[in-house]
Short mmCIF file of N, CA and C in Angstrom, two decimals:
data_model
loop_
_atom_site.label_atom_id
_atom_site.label_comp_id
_atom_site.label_asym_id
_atom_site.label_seq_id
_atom_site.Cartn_x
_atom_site.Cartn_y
_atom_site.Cartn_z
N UNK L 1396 -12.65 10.78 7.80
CA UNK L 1396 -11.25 10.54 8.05
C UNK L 1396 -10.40 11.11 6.93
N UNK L 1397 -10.85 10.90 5.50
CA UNK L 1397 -9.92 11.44 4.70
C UNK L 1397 -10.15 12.93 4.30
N UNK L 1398 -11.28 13.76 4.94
CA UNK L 1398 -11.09 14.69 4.77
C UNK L 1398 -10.67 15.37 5.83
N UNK L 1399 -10.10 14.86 7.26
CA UNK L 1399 -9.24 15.12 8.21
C UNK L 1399 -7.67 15.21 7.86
N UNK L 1400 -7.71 13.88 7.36
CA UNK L 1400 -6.26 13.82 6.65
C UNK L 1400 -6.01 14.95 5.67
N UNK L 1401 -6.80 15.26 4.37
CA UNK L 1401 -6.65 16.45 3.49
C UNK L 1401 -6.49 17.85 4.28
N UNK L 1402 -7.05 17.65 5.40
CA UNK L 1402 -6.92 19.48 5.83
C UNK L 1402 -5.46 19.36 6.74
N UNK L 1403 -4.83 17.88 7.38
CA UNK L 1403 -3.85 18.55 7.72
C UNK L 1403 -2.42 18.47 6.97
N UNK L 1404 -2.66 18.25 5.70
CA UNK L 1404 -1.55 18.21 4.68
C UNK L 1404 -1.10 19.46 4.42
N UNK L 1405 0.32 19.77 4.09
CA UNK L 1405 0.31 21.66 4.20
C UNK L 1405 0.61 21.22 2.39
N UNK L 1406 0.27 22.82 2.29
CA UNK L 1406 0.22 22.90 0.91
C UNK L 1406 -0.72 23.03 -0.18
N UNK L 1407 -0.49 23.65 -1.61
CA UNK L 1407 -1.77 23.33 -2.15
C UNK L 1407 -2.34 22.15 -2.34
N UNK L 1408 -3.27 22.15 -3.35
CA UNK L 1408 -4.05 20.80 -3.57
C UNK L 1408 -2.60 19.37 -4.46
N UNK L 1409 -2.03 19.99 -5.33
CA UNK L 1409 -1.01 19.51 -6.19
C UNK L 1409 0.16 19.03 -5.04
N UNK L 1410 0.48 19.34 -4.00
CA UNK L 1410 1.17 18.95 -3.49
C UNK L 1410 0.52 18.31 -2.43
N UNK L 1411 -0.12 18.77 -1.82
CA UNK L 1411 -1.03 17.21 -1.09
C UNK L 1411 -0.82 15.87 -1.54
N UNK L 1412 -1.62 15.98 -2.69
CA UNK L 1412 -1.74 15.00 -4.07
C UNK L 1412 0.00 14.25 -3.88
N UNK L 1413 0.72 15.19 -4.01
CA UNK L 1413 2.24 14.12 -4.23
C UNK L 1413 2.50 14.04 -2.83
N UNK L 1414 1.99 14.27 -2.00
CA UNK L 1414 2.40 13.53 -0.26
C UNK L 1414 1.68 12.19 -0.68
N UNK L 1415 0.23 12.29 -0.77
CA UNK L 1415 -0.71 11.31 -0.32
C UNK L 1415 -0.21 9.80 -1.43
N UNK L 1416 0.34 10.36 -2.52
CA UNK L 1416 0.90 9.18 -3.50
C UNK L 1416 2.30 8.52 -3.12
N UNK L 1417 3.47 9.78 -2.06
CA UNK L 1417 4.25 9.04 -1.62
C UNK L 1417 3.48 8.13 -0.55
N UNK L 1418 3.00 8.42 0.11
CA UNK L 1418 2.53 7.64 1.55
C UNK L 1418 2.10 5.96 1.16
N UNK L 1419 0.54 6.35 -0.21
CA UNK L 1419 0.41 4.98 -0.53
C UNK L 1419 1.68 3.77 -0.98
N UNK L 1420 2.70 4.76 -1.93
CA UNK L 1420 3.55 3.92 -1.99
C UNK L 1420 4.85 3.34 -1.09
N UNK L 1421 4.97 4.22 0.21
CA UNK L 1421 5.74 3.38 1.38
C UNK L 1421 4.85 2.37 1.70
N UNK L 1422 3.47 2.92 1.79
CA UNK L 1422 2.44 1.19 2.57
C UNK L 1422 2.77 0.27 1.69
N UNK L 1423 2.35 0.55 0.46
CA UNK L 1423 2.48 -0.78 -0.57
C UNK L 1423 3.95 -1.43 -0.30
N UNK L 1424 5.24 -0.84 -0.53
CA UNK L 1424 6.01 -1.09 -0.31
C UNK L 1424 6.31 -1.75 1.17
N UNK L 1425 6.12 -1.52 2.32
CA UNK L 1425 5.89 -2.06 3.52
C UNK L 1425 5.59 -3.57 3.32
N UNK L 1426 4.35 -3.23 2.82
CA UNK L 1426 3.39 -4.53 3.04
C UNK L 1426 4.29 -5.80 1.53
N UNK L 1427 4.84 -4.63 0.68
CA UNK L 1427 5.01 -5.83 -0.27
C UNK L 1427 6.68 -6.95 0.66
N UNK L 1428 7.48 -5.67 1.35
CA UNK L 1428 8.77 -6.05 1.29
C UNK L 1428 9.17 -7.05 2.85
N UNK L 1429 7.86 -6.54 3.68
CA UNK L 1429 7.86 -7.12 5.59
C UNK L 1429 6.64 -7.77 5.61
N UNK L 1430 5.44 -7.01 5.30
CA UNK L 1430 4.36 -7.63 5.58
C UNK L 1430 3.56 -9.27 4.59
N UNK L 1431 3.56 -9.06 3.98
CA UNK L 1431 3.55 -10.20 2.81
C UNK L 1431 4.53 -11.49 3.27
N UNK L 1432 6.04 -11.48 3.31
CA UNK L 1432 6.65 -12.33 3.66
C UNK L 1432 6.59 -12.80 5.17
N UNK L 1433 6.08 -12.23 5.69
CA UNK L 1433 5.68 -12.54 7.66
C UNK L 1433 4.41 -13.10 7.09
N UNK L 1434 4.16 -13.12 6.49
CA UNK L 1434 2.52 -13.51 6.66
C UNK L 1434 2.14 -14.78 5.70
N UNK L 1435 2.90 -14.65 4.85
CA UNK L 1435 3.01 -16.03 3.98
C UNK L 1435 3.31 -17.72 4.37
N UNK L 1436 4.15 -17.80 5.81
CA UNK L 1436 4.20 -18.79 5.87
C UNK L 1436 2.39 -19.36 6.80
N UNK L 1437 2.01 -18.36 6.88
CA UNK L 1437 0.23 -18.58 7.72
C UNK L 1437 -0.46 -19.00 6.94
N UNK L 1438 -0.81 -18.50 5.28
CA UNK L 1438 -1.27 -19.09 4.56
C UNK L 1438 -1.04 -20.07 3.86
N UNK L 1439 -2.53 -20.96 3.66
CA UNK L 1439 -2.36 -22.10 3.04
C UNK L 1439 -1.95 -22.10 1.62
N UNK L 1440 -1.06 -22.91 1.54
CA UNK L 1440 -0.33 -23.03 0.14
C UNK L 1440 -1.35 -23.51 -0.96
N UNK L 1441 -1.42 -22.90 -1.90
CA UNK L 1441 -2.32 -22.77 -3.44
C UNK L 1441 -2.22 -24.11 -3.76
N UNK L 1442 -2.99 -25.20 -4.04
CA UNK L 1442 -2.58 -25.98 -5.11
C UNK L 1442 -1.62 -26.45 -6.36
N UNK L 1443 -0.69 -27.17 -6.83
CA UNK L 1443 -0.11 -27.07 -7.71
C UNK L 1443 -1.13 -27.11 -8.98
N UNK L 1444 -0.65 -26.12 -9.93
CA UNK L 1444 -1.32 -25.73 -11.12
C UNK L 1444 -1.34 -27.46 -11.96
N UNK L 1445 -1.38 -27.93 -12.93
CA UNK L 1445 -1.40 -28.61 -13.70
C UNK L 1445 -2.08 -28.63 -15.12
N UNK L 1446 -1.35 -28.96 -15.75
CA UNK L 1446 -2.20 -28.54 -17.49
C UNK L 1446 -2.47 -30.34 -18.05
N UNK L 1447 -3.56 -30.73 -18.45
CA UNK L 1447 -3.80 -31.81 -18.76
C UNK L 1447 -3.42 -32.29 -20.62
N UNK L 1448 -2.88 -33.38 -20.81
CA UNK L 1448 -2.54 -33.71 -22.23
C UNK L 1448 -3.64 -33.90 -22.99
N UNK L 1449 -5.08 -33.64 -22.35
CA UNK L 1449 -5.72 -34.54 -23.42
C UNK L 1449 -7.25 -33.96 -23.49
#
């Protein structure tokens, strides 16, 4: 698959390279700014932390 993806990127290797780094960072971004917050109220809430006095 990713060497499907590499052959249909136009360009040399250096500019591939800066497609394939924008792309990861729209997903990340996606997932940090829609996907993450849709999906947060599904998961179970963490424990409250607590630090002990003694």
């Amino acid at each position: 698959m990713y060497a499907a993806l590499w052959r249909v990127l136009p360009g040399p290797w250096w500019v591939r390279v800066l497609i394939l780094l924008v792309l990861v960072a729209a997903i990340l971004a996606i997932c940090v700014f829609w996907v993450f917050p849709w999906a947060q109220p599904y998961v179970s809430p963490a424990p409250p932390a607590t630090v002990g006095n003694g």
